[in-house]
mmCIF file of C-alpha atoms and ligand atoms in Angstrom:
data_model
loop_
_atom_site.group_PDB
_atom_site.id
_atom_site.type_symbol
_atom_site.label_atom_id
_atom_site.label_comp_id
_atom_site.label_asym_id
_atom_site.label_seq_id
_atom_site.Cartn_x
_atom_site.Cartn_y
_atom_site.Cartn_z
ATOM 1 C CA UNK A 1 60.919 96.309 100.777
ATOM 2 C CA UNK A 2 62.858 93.729 98.746
ATOM 3 C CA UNK A 3 66.127 92.474 100.278
ATOM 4 C CA UNK A 4 68.344 90.666 97.777
ATOM 5 C CA UNK A 5 70.858 88.219 99.260
ATOM 6 C CA UNK A 6 73.355 88.094 96.421
ATOM 7 C CA UNK A 7 76.157 85.963 97.922
ATOM 8 C CA UNK A 8 76.526 83.104 100.423
ATOM 9 C CA UNK A 9 75.406 83.920 103.970
ATOM 10 C CA UNK A 10 74.208 81.823 106.892
ATOM 11 C CA UNK A 11 71.181 79.762 105.771
ATOM 12 C CA UNK A 12 69.159 81.139 108.723
ATOM 13 C CA UNK A 13 69.548 84.761 107.579
ATOM 14 C CA UNK A 14 66.509 84.998 105.231
ATOM 15 C CA UNK A 15 64.174 84.052 108.084
ATOM 16 C CA UNK A 16 65.771 86.581 110.459
ATOM 17 C CA UNK A 17 65.424 89.352 107.873
ATOM 18 C CA UNK A 18 61.895 88.430 106.769
ATOM 19 C CA UNK A 19 60.532 90.807 109.454
ATOM 20 C CA UNK A 20 61.764 93.708 107.284
ATOM 21 C CA UNK A 21 60.191 92.654 103.989
ATOM 22 C CA UNK A 22 60.563 90.154 101.181
ATOM 23 C CA UNK A 23 63.904 88.369 101.159
ATOM 24 C CA UNK A 24 65.108 86.775 97.937
ATOM 25 C CA UNK A 25 68.252 85.286 96.456
ATOM 26 C CA UNK A 26 66.912 85.669 92.909
ATOM 27 C CA UNK A 27 69.479 87.970 91.299
ATOM 28 C CA UNK A 28 67.138 88.810 88.437
ATOM 29 C CA UNK A 29 65.152 90.863 90.994
ATOM 30 C CA UNK A 30 68.006 93.359 91.449
ATOM 31 C CA UNK A 31 65.929 96.180 89.852
ATOM 32 C CA UNK A 32 63.358 95.827 92.678
ATOM 33 C CA UNK A 33 65.863 95.551 95.517
ATOM 34 C CA UNK A 34 66.124 98.304 98.134
ATOM 35 C CA UNK A 35 68.758 96.415 100.128
ATOM 36 C CA UNK A 36 71.456 94.176 98.671
ATOM 37 C CA UNK A 37 73.677 91.887 100.728
ATOM 38 C CA UNK A 38 77.013 90.907 99.212
ATOM 39 C CA UNK A 39 80.233 89.270 100.340
ATOM 40 C CA UNK A 40 83.195 89.300 97.925
ATOM 41 C CA UNK A 41 81.715 87.520 94.892
ATOM 42 C CA UNK A 42 79.227 90.148 93.739
ATOM 43 C CA UNK A 43 80.939 93.214 92.302
ATOM 44 C CA UNK A 44 78.910 96.325 93.024
ATOM 45 C CA UNK A 45 80.199 98.257 90.046
ATOM 46 C CA UNK A 46 78.800 101.352 88.325
ATOM 47 C CA UNK A 47 76.875 99.062 85.904
ATOM 48 C CA UNK A 48 75.494 97.007 88.810
ATOM 49 C CA UNK A 49 74.299 100.164 90.564
ATOM 50 C CA UNK A 50 72.780 101.485 87.330
ATOM 51 C CA UNK A 51 70.693 98.329 87.027
ATOM 52 C CA UNK A 52 69.330 98.755 90.562
ATOM 53 C CA UNK A 53 67.164 101.919 90.476
ATOM 54 C CA UNK A 54 65.556 101.203 93.880
ATOM 55 C CA UNK A 55 68.793 100.449 95.700
ATOM 56 C CA UNK A 56 69.280 102.412 98.946
ATOM 57 C CA UNK A 57 71.513 100.204 101.104
ATOM 58 C CA UNK A 58 74.380 97.838 100.267
ATOM 59 C CA UNK A 59 75.722 95.669 103.060
ATOM 60 C CA UNK A 60 79.027 93.925 102.495
ATOM 61 C CA UNK A 61 79.210 90.987 104.907
ATOM 62 C CA UNK A 62 82.911 91.090 105.770
ATOM 63 C CA UNK A 63 85.711 93.625 105.776
ATOM 64 C CA UNK A 64 87.175 94.724 102.409
ATOM 65 C CA UNK A 65 85.040 97.151 100.413
ATOM 66 C CA UNK A 66 87.192 96.859 97.292
ATOM 67 C CA UNK A 67 84.311 95.104 95.443
ATOM 68 C CA UNK A 68 82.039 98.137 95.852
ATOM 69 C CA UNK A 69 82.330 101.328 93.784
ATOM 70 C CA UNK A 70 82.112 103.580 96.844
ATOM 71 C CA UNK A 71 82.332 106.869 94.931
ATOM 72 C CA UNK A 72 79.504 105.994 92.566
ATOM 73 C CA UNK A 73 77.352 104.628 95.416
ATOM 74 C CA UNK A 74 77.846 107.924 97.259
ATOM 75 C CA UNK A 75 76.958 109.894 94.131
ATOM 76 C CA UNK A 76 73.725 107.881 93.881
ATOM 77 C CA UNK A 77 72.913 108.395 97.582
ATOM 78 C CA UNK A 78 73.308 104.672 98.357
ATOM 79 C CA UNK A 79 74.422 103.850 101.884
ATOM 80 C CA UNK A 80 77.233 101.259 102.080
ATOM 81 C CA UNK A 81 77.949 99.335 105.265
ATOM 82 C CA UNK A 82 80.214 96.404 106.105
ATOM 83 C CA UNK A 83 80.664 94.139 109.128
ATOM 84 C CA UNK A 84 84.391 94.542 109.842
ATOM 85 C CA UNK A 85 84.332 93.391 113.450
ATOM 86 C CA UNK A 86 82.816 89.976 112.635
ATOM 87 C CA UNK A 87 85.619 88.248 110.723
ATOM 88 C CA UNK A 88 88.809 88.918 112.687
ATOM 89 C CA UNK A 89 88.998 85.622 114.566
ATOM 90 C CA UNK A 90 88.041 83.517 111.542
ATOM 91 C CA UNK A 91 90.776 85.077 109.387
ATOM 92 C CA UNK A 92 93.410 85.072 112.145
ATOM 93 C CA UNK A 93 92.777 81.362 112.689
ATOM 94 C CA UNK A 94 93.257 80.467 109.012
ATOM 95 C CA UNK A 95 96.410 82.605 108.834
ATOM 96 C CA UNK A 96 97.661 80.741 111.884
ATOM 97 C CA UNK A 97 96.634 77.394 110.405
ATOM 98 C CA UNK A 98 98.753 78.164 107.300
ATOM 99 C CA UNK A 99 101.636 79.247 109.523
ATOM 100 C CA UNK A 100 101.517 75.952 111.420
ATOM 101 C CA UNK A 101 100.956 73.764 108.369
ATOM 102 C CA UNK A 102 103.879 75.090 106.271
ATOM 103 C CA UNK A 103 106.879 74.303 108.531
ATOM 104 C CA UNK A 104 105.247 71.041 109.596
ATOM 105 C CA UNK A 105 104.745 69.950 105.949
ATOM 106 C CA UNK A 106 101.193 68.891 106.778
ATOM 107 C CA UNK A 107 100.004 68.983 103.180
ATOM 108 C CA UNK A 108 102.960 66.984 101.804
ATOM 109 C CA UNK A 109 102.863 64.540 104.717
ATOM 110 C CA UNK A 110 99.171 63.896 104.264
ATOM 111 C CA UNK A 111 99.436 63.462 100.485
ATOM 112 C CA UNK A 112 102.448 61.131 100.872
ATOM 113 C CA UNK A 113 100.484 58.870 103.208
ATOM 114 C CA UNK A 114 97.620 58.734 100.682
ATOM 115 C CA UNK A 115 100.248 57.796 98.073
ATOM 116 C CA UNK A 116 101.554 54.939 100.252
ATOM 117 C CA UNK A 117 104.878 56.660 100.980
ATOM 118 C CA UNK A 118 106.622 56.867 104.371
ATOM 119 C CA UNK A 119 108.573 60.167 104.439
ATOM 120 C CA UNK A 120 109.556 60.121 108.130
ATOM 121 C CA UNK A 121 113.228 60.775 107.357
ATOM 122 C CA UNK A 122 112.689 63.285 104.547
ATOM 123 C CA UNK A 123 110.228 65.637 106.253
ATOM 124 C CA UNK A 124 112.179 67.854 108.661
ATOM 125 C CA UNK A 125 109.975 70.136 110.691
ATOM 126 C CA UNK A 126 110.760 73.452 112.371
ATOM 127 C CA UNK A 127 109.011 75.014 115.355
ATOM 128 C CA UNK A 128 107.211 78.347 115.643
ATOM 129 C CA UNK A 129 108.458 78.689 119.224
ATOM 130 C CA UNK A 130 111.222 81.292 119.462
ATOM 131 C CA UNK A 131 110.730 82.492 115.877
ATOM 132 C CA UNK A 132 109.865 86.039 114.832
ATOM 133 C CA UNK A 133 106.519 86.857 113.226
ATOM 134 C CA UNK A 134 106.347 90.060 111.208
ATOM 135 C CA UNK A 135 102.833 91.423 110.689
ATOM 136 C CA UNK A 136 102.216 93.853 107.849
ATOM 137 C CA UNK A 137 98.996 95.741 108.639
ATOM 138 C CA UNK A 138 98.285 95.640 112.358
ATOM 139 C CA UNK A 139 94.520 96.143 112.351
ATOM 140 C CA UNK A 140 91.793 93.938 113.798
ATOM 141 C CA UNK A 141 92.997 90.695 112.172
ATOM 142 C CA UNK A 142 96.694 91.497 112.627
ATOM 143 C CA UNK A 143 96.094 91.984 116.361
ATOM 144 C CA UNK A 144 94.308 88.638 116.651
ATOM 145 C CA UNK A 145 97.180 86.793 114.999
ATOM 146 C CA UNK A 146 99.677 88.682 117.198
ATOM 147 C CA UNK A 147 97.917 87.410 120.335
ATOM 148 C CA UNK A 148 97.995 83.841 119.041
ATOM 149 C CA UNK A 149 101.676 84.078 118.075
ATOM 150 C CA UNK A 150 102.594 85.307 121.566
ATOM 151 C CA UNK A 151 100.803 82.272 123.025
ATOM 152 C CA UNK A 152 103.044 80.093 120.826
ATOM 153 C CA UNK A 153 106.213 81.744 122.202
ATOM 154 C CA UNK A 154 106.938 83.819 119.091
ATOM 155 C CA UNK A 155 108.388 87.312 119.055
ATOM 156 C CA UNK A 156 106.002 89.662 117.242
ATOM 157 C CA UNK A 157 107.031 92.729 115.264
ATOM 158 C CA UNK A 158 104.876 94.784 112.908
ATOM 159 C CA UNK A 159 104.772 97.490 110.275
ATOM 160 C CA UNK A 160 101.727 99.729 109.990
ATOM 161 C CA UNK A 161 102.205 103.423 109.260
ATOM 162 C CA UNK A 162 98.865 104.194 110.912
ATOM 163 C CA UNK A 163 99.557 102.422 114.226
ATOM 164 C CA UNK A 164 102.122 103.900 116.576
ATOM 165 C CA UNK A 165 101.993 101.561 119.553
ATOM 166 C CA UNK A 166 100.056 98.633 120.967
ATOM 167 C CA UNK A 167 100.393 95.894 123.579
ATOM 168 C CA UNK A 168 101.089 92.968 121.264
ATOM 169 C CA UNK A 169 103.760 93.819 118.698
ATOM 170 C CA UNK A 170 106.922 95.868 118.535
ATOM 171 C CA UNK A 171 106.286 98.466 115.821
ATOM 172 C CA UNK A 172 108.965 99.107 113.197
ATOM 173 C CA UNK A 173 109.125 102.366 111.221
ATOM 174 C CA UNK A 174 109.783 100.719 107.862
ATOM 175 C CA UNK A 175 108.541 97.517 106.218
ATOM 176 C CA UNK A 176 112.166 96.544 105.496
ATOM 177 C CA UNK A 177 112.877 96.549 109.261
ATOM 178 C CA UNK A 178 110.224 93.831 109.630
ATOM 179 C CA UNK A 179 110.861 91.593 106.630
ATOM 180 C CA UNK A 180 114.645 91.563 107.076
ATOM 181 C CA UNK A 181 114.408 89.815 110.468
ATOM 182 C CA UNK A 182 111.070 87.986 110.419
ATOM 183 C CA UNK A 183 110.975 84.199 110.014
ATOM 184 C CA UNK A 184 107.274 84.509 109.113
ATOM 185 C CA UNK A 185 105.646 87.486 107.436
ATOM 186 C CA UNK A 186 101.853 87.647 107.578
ATOM 187 C CA UNK A 187 99.960 90.151 105.406
ATOM 188 C CA UNK A 188 96.753 91.701 106.758
ATOM 189 C CA UNK A 189 96.386 94.627 104.399
ATOM 190 C CA UNK A 190 93.354 96.179 102.738
ATOM 191 C CA UNK A 191 93.645 96.592 98.962
ATOM 192 C CA UNK A 192 94.276 100.285 98.285
ATOM 193 C CA UNK A 193 96.307 102.254 95.742
ATOM 194 C CA UNK A 194 99.069 102.302 98.365
ATOM 195 C CA UNK A 195 99.076 98.552 99.085
ATOM 196 C CA UNK A 196 98.553 97.181 95.541
ATOM 197 C CA UNK A 197 101.691 95.184 94.649
ATOM 198 C CA UNK A 198 103.422 96.234 97.880
ATOM 199 C CA UNK A 199 105.026 92.781 98.093
ATOM 200 C CA UNK A 200 107.153 92.851 94.978
ATOM 201 C CA UNK A 201 110.605 91.853 93.757
ATOM 202 C CA UNK A 202 112.259 94.787 95.492
ATOM 203 C CA UNK A 203 110.875 94.169 98.983
ATOM 204 C CA UNK A 204 111.194 90.384 98.587
ATOM 205 C CA UNK A 205 114.953 90.871 98.123
ATOM 206 C CA UNK A 206 114.981 92.417 101.622
ATOM 207 C CA UNK A 207 113.326 89.360 103.213
ATOM 208 C CA UNK A 208 115.360 87.118 105.512
ATOM 209 C CA UNK A 209 116.559 84.108 103.504
ATOM 210 C CA UNK A 210 114.209 81.148 103.893
ATOM 211 C CA UNK A 211 111.337 83.139 105.403
ATOM 212 C CA UNK A 212 107.717 82.046 105.086
ATOM 213 C CA UNK A 213 105.099 84.431 103.676
ATOM 214 C CA UNK A 214 101.391 84.199 104.438
ATOM 215 C CA UNK A 215 98.657 86.218 102.761
ATOM 216 C CA UNK A 216 95.087 86.224 104.020
ATOM 217 C CA UNK A 217 94.539 89.928 103.213
ATOM 218 C CA UNK A 218 94.045 90.623 99.528
ATOM 219 C CA UNK A 219 95.637 88.825 96.553
ATOM 220 C CA UNK A 220 96.599 91.964 94.653
ATOM 221 C CA UNK A 221 98.822 93.245 97.469
ATOM 222 C CA UNK A 222 101.429 90.767 96.176
ATOM 223 C CA UNK A 223 102.982 90.573 92.717
ATOM 224 C CA UNK A 224 102.335 86.865 92.169
ATOM 225 C CA UNK A 225 105.123 86.303 89.631
ATOM 226 C CA UNK A 226 107.670 87.891 91.992
ATOM 227 C CA UNK A 227 106.534 85.657 94.859
ATOM 228 C CA UNK A 228 106.694 82.596 92.543
ATOM 229 C CA UNK A 229 110.291 83.552 91.602
ATOM 230 C CA UNK A 230 111.232 83.968 95.292
ATOM 231 C CA UNK A 231 109.847 80.477 95.976
ATOM 232 C CA UNK A 232 111.725 78.956 93.048
ATOM 233 C CA UNK A 233 115.012 80.555 94.121
ATOM 234 C CA UNK A 234 114.533 79.462 97.760
ATOM 235 C CA UNK A 235 114.484 83.072 99.000
ATOM 236 C CA UNK A 236 111.083 82.156 100.420
ATOM 237 C CA UNK A 237 110.772 78.733 102.072
ATOM 238 C CA UNK A 238 107.020 78.713 101.596
ATOM 239 C CA UNK A 239 103.898 80.725 100.872
ATOM 240 C CA UNK A 240 100.549 80.182 102.527
ATOM 241 C CA UNK A 241 97.862 81.860 100.437
ATOM 242 C CA UNK A 242 94.131 82.300 100.841
ATOM 243 C CA UNK A 243 93.508 85.274 98.541
ATOM 244 C CA UNK A 244 93.771 85.587 94.758
ATOM 245 C CA UNK A 245 93.658 88.078 91.904
ATOM 246 C CA UNK A 246 90.294 86.551 91.039
ATOM 247 C CA UNK A 247 88.105 83.924 92.730
ATOM 248 C CA UNK A 248 88.972 81.322 91.472
ATOM 249 C CA UNK A 249 92.453 82.245 90.173
ATOM 250 C CA UNK A 250 93.123 82.273 86.442
ATOM 251 C CA UNK A 251 96.646 81.506 85.199
ATOM 252 C CA UNK A 252 98.267 82.225 88.557
ATOM 253 C CA UNK A 253 102.000 81.437 88.561
ATOM 254 C CA UNK A 254 101.560 80.385 92.197
ATOM 255 C CA UNK A 255 99.615 77.253 91.330
ATOM 256 C CA UNK A 256 102.738 75.512 90.005
ATOM 257 C CA UNK A 257 105.303 77.242 92.227
ATOM 258 C CA UNK A 258 107.073 75.125 94.876
ATOM 259 C CA UNK A 259 106.056 75.117 98.561
ATOM 260 C CA UNK A 260 102.762 76.941 98.148
ATOM 261 C CA UNK A 261 99.940 75.976 100.467
ATOM 262 C CA UNK A 262 96.682 77.223 99.003
ATOM 263 C CA UNK A 263 93.133 77.707 100.213
ATOM 264 C CA UNK A 264 90.171 78.970 98.149
ATOM 265 C CA UNK A 265 89.498 82.282 99.969
ATOM 266 C CA UNK A 266 88.246 80.521 103.095
ATOM 267 C CA UNK A 267 89.290 83.226 105.565
ATOM 268 C CA UNK A 268 85.810 84.401 106.478
ATOM 269 C CA UNK A 269 84.042 81.098 105.885
ATOM 270 C CA UNK A 270 83.492 79.854 109.409
ATOM 271 C CA UNK A 271 80.040 78.979 110.665
ATOM 272 C CA UNK A 272 80.534 81.290 113.637
ATOM 273 C CA UNK A 273 81.592 84.212 111.462
ATOM 274 C CA UNK A 274 78.572 83.863 109.174
ATOM 275 C CA UNK A 275 76.324 83.882 112.261
ATOM 276 C CA UNK A 276 78.073 87.016 113.592
ATOM 277 C CA UNK A 277 77.765 88.689 110.178
ATOM 278 C CA UNK A 278 74.027 87.853 110.157
ATOM 279 C CA UNK A 279 73.513 89.429 113.598
ATOM 280 C CA UNK A 280 75.268 92.622 112.521
ATOM 281 C CA UNK A 281 73.269 92.793 109.259
ATOM 282 C CA UNK A 282 70.065 92.445 111.290
ATOM 283 C CA UNK A 283 71.145 95.429 113.420
ATOM 284 C CA UNK A 284 72.140 97.515 110.369
ATOM 285 C CA UNK A 285 68.795 96.935 108.604
ATOM 286 C CA UNK A 286 66.920 97.481 111.885
ATOM 287 C CA UNK A 287 68.583 100.885 112.220
ATOM 288 C CA UNK A 288 67.980 101.676 108.541
ATOM 289 C CA UNK A 289 64.231 101.040 108.744
ATOM 290 C CA UNK A 290 64.163 103.007 112.028
HETATM 291 P P1 LIG B 1 91.743 96.752 109.532
HETATM 292 O O1 LIG B 1 91.309 97.960 108.796
HETATM 293 O O2 LIG B 1 91.371 96.610 110.968
HETATM 294 O O3 LIG B 1 93.334 96.603 109.430
HETATM 295 C C1 LIG B 1 94.077 96.899 108.296
HETATM 296 C C2 LIG B 1 95.347 97.558 108.756
HETATM 297 O O4 LIG B 1 96.191 97.773 107.616
HETATM 298 C C3 LIG B 1 95.104 98.938 109.409
HETATM 299 O O5 LIG B 1 95.640 98.977 110.719
HETATM 300 C C4 LIG B 1 95.816 99.890 108.481
HETATM 301 O O6 LIG B 1 96.426 100.973 109.184
HETATM 302 C C5 LIG B 1 96.856 98.994 107.853
HETATM 303 N N1 LIG B 1 97.434 99.536 106.630
HETATM 304 C C6 LIG B 1 96.808 100.246 105.654
HETATM 305 N N2 LIG B 1 97.694 100.574 104.692
HETATM 306 C C7 LIG B 1 98.891 100.066 105.080
HETATM 307 C C8 LIG B 1 100.184 100.047 104.503
HETATM 308 N N3 LIG B 1 100.433 100.660 103.339
HETATM 309 N N4 LIG B 1 101.181 99.406 105.143
HETATM 310 C C9 LIG B 1 100.941 98.769 106.311
HETATM 311 N N5 LIG B 1 99.739 98.770 106.937
HETATM 312 C C10 LIG B 1 98.727 99.396 106.309
HETATM 313 O O7 LIG B 1 91.211 95.519 108.718
HETATM 314 P P2 LIG B 1 91.137 93.993 109.186
HETATM 315 O O8 LIG B 1 89.784 93.701 109.720
HETATM 316 O O9 LIG B 1 92.326 93.641 110.003
HETATM 317 O O10 LIG B 1 91.232 93.285 107.748
HETATM 318 C C11 LIG B 1 92.413 93.405 106.974
HETATM 319 C C12 LIG B 1 92.158 92.917 105.572
HETATM 320 O O11 LIG B 1 91.948 91.510 105.593
HETATM 321 C C13 LIG B 1 90.859 93.440 104.932
HETATM 322 O O12 LIG B 1 91.028 94.724 104.380
HETATM 323 C C14 LIG B 1 90.570 92.421 103.888
HETATM 324 O O13 LIG B 1 91.197 92.812 102.689
HETATM 325 C C15 LIG B 1 91.232 91.152 104.425
HETATM 326 N N6 LIG B 1 90.257 90.114 104.762
HETATM 327 C C16 LIG B 1 90.391 88.899 104.179
HETATM 328 C C17 LIG B 1 89.487 87.886 104.489
HETATM 329 C C18 LIG B 1 89.635 86.514 103.883
HETATM 330 O O14 LIG B 1 88.623 85.854 103.650
HETATM 331 N N7 LIG B 1 90.843 86.032 103.657
HETATM 332 C C19 LIG B 1 88.403 88.126 105.349
HETATM 333 C C20 LIG B 1 88.310 89.377 105.950
HETATM 334 C C21 LIG B 1 89.244 90.374 105.647
#
């Protein structure tokens, strides 16, 4: 059996998987591959599947399956698995890092020191303590950030039409009920037909003035030009963003918008997460080979 590792995983993974067959990262061997491992970079499209006649199992290391054509895979009898439980802490921590860094001006402060400036008087910080965090999409990652926010003395509210109650956040029936009172809004949404562009001009006008927005879910859940406008007008005080329309972004209006703190889709990229993903992949392939 040929196992093709198509994206970046823990360097120890090929050795762990070698008990199942030949492990390669040579993408030209896709036609021979029975198992393909991807993260978000490889797009398992109809064309990709058509060029892999031996493919039986696709494992997406991570959560979102929006880079896999699930309908076509099903039609071709290809099993698709992901590792959703692995990444929650890694993503919650980067969302929290963005939420701490924005009101503390960490990026500007650091750059100003490199530039030989002393902005002690100019940089006014605000605290997370006592503020309200609004979580949109209260799944695995949303819950992890809720727990961390409570530890920081924040009030946590959330909107998720598929979650009725939980121990960590007060659920609101409408997204407007969250964004109109939240000082911080953190997006933890999958990309679906329903969530594409859900953060647009209309909902942004309902946000509390001077709120901070953080997105570590999927880039296309926000309309970038509308968020850039909200930043320029001061409606949003800042935007912490890890996820993009494409990796890397092309012509994003966010790059030049004010008060944007950007990371290059680092949410899942912790050493610990890659090790957890590797362990789960080992179990999935073990079960597959019986
Ligand atoms: P999850 O499935 O546990 O949670 C997603 C939640 O969103 C669910 O509770 C669901 O009910 C809710 N939801 C769906 N549609 C909604 C809507 N229209 N309005 C409000 N809520 C809605 O998934 P998770 O593990 O928490 O991951 C969330 C997302 O984070 C993933 O789908 C993925 O896109 C993203 N992610 C990003 C990174 C990164 O590197 N930045 C890494 C992992 C996951």
